[in-house]
PDB file of C-alpha atoms in Angstrom:
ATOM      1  CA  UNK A  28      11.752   4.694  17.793  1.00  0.00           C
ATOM      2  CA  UNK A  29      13.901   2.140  16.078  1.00  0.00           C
ATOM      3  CA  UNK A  30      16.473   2.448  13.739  1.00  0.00           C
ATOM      4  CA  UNK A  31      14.536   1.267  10.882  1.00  0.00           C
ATOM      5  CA  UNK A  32      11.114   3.824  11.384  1.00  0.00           C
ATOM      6  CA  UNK A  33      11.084   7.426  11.265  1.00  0.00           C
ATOM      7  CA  UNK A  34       8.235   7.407  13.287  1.00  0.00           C
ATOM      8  CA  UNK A  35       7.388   6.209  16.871  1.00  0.00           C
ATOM      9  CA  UNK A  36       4.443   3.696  16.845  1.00  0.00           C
ATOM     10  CA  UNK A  37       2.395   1.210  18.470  1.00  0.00           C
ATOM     11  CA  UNK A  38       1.061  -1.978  16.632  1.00  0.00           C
ATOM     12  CA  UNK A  39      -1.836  -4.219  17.098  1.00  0.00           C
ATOM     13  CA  UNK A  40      -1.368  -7.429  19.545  1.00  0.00           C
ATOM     14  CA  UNK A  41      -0.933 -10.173  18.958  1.00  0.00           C
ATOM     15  CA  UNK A  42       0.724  -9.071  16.157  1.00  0.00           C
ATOM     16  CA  UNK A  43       0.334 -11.575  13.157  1.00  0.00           C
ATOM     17  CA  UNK A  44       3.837 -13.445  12.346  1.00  0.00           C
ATOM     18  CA  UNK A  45       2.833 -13.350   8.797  1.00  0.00           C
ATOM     19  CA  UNK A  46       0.606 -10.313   7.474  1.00  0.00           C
ATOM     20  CA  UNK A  47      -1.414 -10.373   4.861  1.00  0.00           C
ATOM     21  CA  UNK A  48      -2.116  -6.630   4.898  1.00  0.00           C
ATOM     22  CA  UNK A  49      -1.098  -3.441   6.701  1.00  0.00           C
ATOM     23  CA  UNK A  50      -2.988  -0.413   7.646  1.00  0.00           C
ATOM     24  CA  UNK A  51      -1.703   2.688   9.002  1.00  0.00           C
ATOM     25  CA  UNK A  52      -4.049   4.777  11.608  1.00  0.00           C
ATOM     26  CA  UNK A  53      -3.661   8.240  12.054  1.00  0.00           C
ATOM     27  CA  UNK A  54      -4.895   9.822  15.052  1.00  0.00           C
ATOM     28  CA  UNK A  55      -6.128  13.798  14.826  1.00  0.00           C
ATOM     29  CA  UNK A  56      -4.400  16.653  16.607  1.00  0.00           C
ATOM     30  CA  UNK A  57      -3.663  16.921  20.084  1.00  0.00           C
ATOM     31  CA  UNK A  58      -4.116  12.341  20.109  1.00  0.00           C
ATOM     32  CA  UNK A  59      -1.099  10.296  20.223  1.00  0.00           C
ATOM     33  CA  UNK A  60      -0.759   6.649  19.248  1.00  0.00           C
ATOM     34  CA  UNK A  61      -3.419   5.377  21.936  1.00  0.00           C
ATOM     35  CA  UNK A  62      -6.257   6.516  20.477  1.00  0.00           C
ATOM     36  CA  UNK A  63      -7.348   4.565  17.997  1.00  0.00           C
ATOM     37  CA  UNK A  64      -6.724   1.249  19.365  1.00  0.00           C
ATOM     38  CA  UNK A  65     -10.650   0.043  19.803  1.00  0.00           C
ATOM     39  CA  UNK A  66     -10.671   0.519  15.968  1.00  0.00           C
ATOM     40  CA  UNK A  67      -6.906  -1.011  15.479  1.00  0.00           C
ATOM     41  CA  UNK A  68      -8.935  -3.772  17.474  1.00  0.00           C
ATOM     42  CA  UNK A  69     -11.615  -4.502  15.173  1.00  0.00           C
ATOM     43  CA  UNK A  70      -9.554  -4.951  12.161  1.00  0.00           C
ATOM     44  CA  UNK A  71      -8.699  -8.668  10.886  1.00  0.00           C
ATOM     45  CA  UNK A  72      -6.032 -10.425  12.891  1.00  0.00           C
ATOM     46  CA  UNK A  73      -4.309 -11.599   9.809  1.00  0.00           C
ATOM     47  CA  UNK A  74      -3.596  -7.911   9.350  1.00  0.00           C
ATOM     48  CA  UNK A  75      -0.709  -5.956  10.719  1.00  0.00           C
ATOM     49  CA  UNK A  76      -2.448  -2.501  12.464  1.00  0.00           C
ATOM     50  CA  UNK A  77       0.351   0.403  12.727  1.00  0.00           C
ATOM     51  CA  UNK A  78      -0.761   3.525  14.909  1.00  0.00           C
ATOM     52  CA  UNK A  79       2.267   6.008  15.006  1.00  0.00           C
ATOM     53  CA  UNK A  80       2.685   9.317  16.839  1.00  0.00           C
ATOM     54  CA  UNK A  81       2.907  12.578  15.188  1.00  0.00           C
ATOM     55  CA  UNK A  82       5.984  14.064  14.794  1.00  0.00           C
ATOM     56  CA  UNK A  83       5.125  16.956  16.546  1.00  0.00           C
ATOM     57  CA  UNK A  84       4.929  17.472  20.419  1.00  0.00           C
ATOM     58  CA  UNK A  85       1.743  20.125  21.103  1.00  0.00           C
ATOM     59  CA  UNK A  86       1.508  19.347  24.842  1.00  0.00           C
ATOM     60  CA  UNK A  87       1.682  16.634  27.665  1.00  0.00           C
ATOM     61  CA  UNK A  88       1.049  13.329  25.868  1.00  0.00           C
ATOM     62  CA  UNK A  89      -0.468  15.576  23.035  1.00  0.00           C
ATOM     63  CA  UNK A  90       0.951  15.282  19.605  1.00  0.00           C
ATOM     64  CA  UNK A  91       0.277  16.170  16.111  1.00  0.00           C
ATOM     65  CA  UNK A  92       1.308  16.653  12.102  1.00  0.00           C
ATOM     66  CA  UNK A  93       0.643  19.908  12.033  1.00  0.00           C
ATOM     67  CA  UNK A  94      -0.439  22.909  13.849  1.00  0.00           C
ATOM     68  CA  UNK A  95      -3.895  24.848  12.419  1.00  0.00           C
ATOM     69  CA  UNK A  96      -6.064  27.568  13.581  1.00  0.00           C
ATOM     70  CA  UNK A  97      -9.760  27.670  13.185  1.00  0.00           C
ATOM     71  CA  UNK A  98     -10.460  30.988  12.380  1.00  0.00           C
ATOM     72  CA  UNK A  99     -14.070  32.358  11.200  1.00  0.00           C
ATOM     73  CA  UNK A 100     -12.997  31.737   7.421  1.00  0.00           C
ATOM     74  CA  UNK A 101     -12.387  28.032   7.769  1.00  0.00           C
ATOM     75  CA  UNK A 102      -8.564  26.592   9.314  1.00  0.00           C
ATOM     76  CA  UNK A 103      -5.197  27.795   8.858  1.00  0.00           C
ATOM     77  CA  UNK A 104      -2.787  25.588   8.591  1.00  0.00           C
ATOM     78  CA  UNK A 105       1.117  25.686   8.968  1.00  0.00           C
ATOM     79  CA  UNK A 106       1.500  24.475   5.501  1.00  0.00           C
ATOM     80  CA  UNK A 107       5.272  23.453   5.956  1.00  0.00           C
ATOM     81  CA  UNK A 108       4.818  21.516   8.726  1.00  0.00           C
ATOM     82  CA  UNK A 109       2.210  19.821   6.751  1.00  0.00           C
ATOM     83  CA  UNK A 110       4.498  19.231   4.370  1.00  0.00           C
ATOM     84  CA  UNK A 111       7.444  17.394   6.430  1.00  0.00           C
ATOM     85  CA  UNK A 112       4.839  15.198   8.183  1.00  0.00           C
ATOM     86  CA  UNK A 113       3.634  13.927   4.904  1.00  0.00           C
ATOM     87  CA  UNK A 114       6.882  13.066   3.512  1.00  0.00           C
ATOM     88  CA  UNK A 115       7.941  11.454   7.014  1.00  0.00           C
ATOM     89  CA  UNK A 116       4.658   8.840   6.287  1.00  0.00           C
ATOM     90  CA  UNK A 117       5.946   8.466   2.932  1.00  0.00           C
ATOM     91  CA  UNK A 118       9.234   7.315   4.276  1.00  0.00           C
ATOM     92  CA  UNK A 119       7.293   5.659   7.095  1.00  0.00           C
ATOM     93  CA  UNK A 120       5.047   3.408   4.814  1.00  0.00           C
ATOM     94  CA  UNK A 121       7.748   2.617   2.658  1.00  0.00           C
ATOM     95  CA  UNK A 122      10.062   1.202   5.865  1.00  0.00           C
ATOM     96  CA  UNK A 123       6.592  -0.755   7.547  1.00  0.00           C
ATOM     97  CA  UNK A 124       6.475  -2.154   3.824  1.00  0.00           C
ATOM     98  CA  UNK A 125       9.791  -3.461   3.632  1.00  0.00           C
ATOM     99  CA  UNK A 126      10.754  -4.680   7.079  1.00  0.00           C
ATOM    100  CA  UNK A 127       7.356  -6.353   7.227  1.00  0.00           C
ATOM    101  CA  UNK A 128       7.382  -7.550   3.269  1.00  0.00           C
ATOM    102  CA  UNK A 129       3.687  -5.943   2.379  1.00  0.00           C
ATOM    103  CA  UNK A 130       3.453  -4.565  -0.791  1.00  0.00           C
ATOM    104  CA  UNK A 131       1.761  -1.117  -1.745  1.00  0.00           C
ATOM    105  CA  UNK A 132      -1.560  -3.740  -2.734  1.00  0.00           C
ATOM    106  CA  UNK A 133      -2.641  -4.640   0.418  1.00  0.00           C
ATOM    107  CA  UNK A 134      -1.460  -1.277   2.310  1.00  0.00           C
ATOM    108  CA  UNK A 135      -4.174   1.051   3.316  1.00  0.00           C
ATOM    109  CA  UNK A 136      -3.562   4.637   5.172  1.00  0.00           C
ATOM    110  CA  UNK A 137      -6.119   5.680   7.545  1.00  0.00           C
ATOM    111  CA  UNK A 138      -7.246   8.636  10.034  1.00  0.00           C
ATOM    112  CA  UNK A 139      -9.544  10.519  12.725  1.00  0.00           C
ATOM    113  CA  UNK A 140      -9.182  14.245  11.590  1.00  0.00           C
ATOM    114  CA  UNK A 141      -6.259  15.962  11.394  1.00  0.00           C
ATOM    115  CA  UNK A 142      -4.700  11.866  10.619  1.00  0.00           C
ATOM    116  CA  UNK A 143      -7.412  11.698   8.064  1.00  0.00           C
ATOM    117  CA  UNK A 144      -6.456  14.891   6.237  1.00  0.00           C
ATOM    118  CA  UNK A 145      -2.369  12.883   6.225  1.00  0.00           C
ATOM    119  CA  UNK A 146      -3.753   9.889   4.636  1.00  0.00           C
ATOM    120  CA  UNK A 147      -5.534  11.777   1.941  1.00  0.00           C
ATOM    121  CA  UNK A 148      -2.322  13.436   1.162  1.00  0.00           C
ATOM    122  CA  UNK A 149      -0.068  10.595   1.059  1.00  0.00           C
ATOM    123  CA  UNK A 150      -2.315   8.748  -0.849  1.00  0.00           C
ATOM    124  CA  UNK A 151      -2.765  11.047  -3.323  1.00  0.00           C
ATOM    125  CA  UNK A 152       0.907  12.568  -3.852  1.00  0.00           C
ATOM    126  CA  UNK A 153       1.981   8.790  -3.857  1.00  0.00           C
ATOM    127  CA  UNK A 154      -1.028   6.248  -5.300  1.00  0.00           C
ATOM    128  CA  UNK A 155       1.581   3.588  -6.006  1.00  0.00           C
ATOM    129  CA  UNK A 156       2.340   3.285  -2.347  1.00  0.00           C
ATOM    130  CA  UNK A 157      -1.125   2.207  -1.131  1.00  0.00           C
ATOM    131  CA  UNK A 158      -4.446   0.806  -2.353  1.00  0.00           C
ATOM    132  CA  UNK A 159      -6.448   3.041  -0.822  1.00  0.00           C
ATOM    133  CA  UNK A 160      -7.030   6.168   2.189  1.00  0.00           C
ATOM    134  CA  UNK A 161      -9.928   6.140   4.545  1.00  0.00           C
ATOM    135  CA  UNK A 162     -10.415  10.076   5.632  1.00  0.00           C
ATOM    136  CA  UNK A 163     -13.060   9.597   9.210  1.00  0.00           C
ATOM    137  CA  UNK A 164     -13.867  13.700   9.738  1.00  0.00           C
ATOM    138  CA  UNK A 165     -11.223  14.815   7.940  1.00  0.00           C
ATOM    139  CA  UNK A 166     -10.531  16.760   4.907  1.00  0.00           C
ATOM    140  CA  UNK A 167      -8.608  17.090   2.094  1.00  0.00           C
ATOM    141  CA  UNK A 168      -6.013  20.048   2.169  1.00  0.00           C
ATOM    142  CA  UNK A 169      -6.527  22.128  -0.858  1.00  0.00           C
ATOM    143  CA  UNK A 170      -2.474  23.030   0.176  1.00  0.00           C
ATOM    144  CA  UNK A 171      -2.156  19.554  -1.466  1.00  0.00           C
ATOM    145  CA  UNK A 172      -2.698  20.449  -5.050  1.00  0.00           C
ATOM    146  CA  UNK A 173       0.959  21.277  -6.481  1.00  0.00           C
ATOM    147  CA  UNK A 174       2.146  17.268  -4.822  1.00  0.00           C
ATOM    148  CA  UNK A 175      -0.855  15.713  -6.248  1.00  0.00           C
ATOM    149  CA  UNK A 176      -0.734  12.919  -8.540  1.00  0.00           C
ATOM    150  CA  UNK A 177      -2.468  12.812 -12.375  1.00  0.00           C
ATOM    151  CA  UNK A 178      -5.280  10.692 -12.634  1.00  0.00           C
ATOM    152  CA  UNK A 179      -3.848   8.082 -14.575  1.00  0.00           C
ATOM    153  CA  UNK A 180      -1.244   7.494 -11.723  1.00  0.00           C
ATOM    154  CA  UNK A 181      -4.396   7.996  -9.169  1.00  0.00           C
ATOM    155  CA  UNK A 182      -6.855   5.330 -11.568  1.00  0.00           C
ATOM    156  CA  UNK A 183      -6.239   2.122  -9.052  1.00  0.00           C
ATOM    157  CA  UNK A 184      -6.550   3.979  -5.640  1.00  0.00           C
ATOM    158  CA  UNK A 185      -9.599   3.561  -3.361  1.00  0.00           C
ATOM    159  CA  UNK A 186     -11.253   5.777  -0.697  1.00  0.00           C
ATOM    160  CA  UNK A 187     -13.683   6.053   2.040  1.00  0.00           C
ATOM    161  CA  UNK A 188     -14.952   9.468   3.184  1.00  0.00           C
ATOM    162  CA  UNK A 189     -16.770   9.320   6.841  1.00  0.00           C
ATOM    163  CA  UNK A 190     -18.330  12.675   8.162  1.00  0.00           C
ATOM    164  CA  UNK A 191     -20.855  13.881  10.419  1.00  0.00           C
ATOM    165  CA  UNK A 192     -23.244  15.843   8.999  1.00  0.00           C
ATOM    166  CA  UNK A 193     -23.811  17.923  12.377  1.00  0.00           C
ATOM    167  CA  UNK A 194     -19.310  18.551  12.374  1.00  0.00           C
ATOM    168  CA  UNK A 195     -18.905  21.379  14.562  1.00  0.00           C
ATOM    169  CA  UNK A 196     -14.840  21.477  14.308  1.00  0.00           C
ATOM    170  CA  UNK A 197     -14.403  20.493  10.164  1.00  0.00           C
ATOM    171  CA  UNK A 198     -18.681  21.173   8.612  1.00  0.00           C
ATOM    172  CA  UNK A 199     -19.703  18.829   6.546  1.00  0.00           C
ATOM    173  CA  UNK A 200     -18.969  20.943   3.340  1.00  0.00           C
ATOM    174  CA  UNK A 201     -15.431  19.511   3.628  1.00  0.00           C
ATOM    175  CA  UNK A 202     -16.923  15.879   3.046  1.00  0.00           C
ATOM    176  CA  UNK A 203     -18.886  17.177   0.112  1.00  0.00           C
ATOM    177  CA  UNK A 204     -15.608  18.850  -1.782  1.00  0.00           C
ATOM    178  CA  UNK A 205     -13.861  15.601  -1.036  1.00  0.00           C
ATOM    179  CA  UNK A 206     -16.111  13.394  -2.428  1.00  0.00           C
ATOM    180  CA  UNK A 207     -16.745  15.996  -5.618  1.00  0.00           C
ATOM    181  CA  UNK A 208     -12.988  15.972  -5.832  1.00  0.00           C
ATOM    182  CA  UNK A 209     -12.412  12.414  -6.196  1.00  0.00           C
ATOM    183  CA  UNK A 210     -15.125  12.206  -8.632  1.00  0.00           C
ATOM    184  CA  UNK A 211     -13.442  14.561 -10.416  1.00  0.00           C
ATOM    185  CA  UNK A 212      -9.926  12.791 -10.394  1.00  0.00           C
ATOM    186  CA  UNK A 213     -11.559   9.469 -11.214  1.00  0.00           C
ATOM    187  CA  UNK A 214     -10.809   8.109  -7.955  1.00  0.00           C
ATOM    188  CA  UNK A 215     -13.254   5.015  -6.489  1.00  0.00           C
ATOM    189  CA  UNK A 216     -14.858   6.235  -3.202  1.00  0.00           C
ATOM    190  CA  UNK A 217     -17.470   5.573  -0.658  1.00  0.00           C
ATOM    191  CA  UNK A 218     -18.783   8.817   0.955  1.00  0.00           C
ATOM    192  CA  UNK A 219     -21.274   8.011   4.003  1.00  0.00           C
ATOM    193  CA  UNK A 220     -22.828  10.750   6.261  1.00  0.00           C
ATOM    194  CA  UNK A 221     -23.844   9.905   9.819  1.00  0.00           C
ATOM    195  CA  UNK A 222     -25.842  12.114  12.151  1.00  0.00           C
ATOM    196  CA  UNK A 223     -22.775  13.016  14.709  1.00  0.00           C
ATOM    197  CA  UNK A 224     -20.517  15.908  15.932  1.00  0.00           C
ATOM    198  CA  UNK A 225     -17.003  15.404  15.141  1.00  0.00           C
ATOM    199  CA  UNK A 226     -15.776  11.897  15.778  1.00  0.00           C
ATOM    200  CA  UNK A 227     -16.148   8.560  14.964  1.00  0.00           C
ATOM    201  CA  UNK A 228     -19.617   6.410  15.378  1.00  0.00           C
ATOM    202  CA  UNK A 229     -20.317   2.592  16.044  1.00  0.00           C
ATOM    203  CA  UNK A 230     -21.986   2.732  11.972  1.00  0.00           C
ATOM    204  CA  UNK A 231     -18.827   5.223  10.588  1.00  0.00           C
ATOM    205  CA  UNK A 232     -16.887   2.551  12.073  1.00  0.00           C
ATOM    206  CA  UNK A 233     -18.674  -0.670  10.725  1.00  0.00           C
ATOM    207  CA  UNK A 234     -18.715   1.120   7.195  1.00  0.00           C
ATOM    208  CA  UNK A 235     -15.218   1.940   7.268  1.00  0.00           C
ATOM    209  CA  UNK A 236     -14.352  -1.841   8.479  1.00  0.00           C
ATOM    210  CA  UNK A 237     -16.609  -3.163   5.692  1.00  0.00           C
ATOM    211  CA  UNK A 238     -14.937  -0.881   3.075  1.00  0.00           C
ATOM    212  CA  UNK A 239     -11.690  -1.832   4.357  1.00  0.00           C
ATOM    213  CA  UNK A 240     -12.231  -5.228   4.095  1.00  0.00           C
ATOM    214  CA  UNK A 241     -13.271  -5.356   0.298  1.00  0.00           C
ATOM    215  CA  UNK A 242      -9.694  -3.337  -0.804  1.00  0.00           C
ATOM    216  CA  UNK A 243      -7.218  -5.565   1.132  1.00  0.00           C
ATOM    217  CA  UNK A 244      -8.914  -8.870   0.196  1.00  0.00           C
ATOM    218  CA  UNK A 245      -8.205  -7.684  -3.274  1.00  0.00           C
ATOM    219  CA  UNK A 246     -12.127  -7.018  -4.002  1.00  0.00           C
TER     220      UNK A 246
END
């Protein structure tokens, strides 16, 4: 960790000397900072691809943002610990923006999961620090309605919502109140279904990459 990030983090290499854009990748509970670097790979070189650890330490080179229980009635979170991790990203964002001189514009917040469900949040408690959130199996934490913004703070932000329609671990229900709840704060989103468990496929992937492509070339 270095003196100027709250978080610990791996970035894309080579990274570019000059960015024109920086996303932030999440990675779900029980992950760490590895596991989304095939997707990290894929994304354009001229963009700076941050992948940082959750705060929290769940096992041997397991971490996470939160703990949760999946319990018959749907998950449990620890709703505090929620809490802290999303206003460490806030921070976080804010430091990758300065130090690397990327504006809020061409900053997009990503996730697998339990990262997902972060992204939403930050994004939507703080629109004016990104462009746009990409939630791939995720959800959005109904805990998240007292820190969210109006919709006239939320009327430039962007979204992509990736699920599998056959989600063992998060059903695809949670895909289908995300993408009624955007609609319903005005918020512009592509929802796309794909024919998988819980993860992410080769097509959730190429959507999410073509998506992501359109909001930081200023499409």
């Amino acid at each position: 960790m270095s003196a100027h990030f709250d978080l610990t983090f791996l970035s894309k290499q080579p990274q570019p000397a000059n960015p024109k854009a920086l996303v932030v990748l999440l990675h779900g509970v029980g992950g760490s900072e590895t596991n989304l670097v095939d997707l990290a790979a894929t994304i354009s070189s001229e963009t700076l691809v941050v992948m940082p650890r959750g705060p929290m330490t769940l096992g041997a080179g397991q971490y996470g943002w939160f703990r949760v229980n999946f319990t018959s009635t749907g998950p449990l979170i620890v709703e505090t610990e929620a809490e802290q991790s999303r206003q460490t990203l806030l921070r976080f964002v804010a430091q990758l923006q300065s130090v690397y001189s990327i504006g809020p514009r061409k900053t997009v917040i990503a996730g697998f999961s339990q990262g997902g469900i972060l992204s939403a949040s930050v994004a939507l408690s703080a629109p004016e620090l990104v462009a746009g959130f990409g939630v791939l199996s995720g959800r959005i934490l109904p805990e998240l309605e007292s820190h969210m913004a109006d919709k006239a703070r939320l009327k430039n932000l962007h979204a992509f919502i990736g699920h599998g329609e056959y989600d063992s671990k998060l059903p695809v229900m949670w895909a289908q109140r995300s993408d009624q709840l955007l609609s319903d704060l005005g918020v512009a989103h592509l929802t796309r279904l794909y024919p998988i468990d819980h993860g992410i496929s080769a097509e959730m992937r190429a959507d999410f990459l073509s998506w992501l492509q359109s909001i930081t070339s200023g499409v």
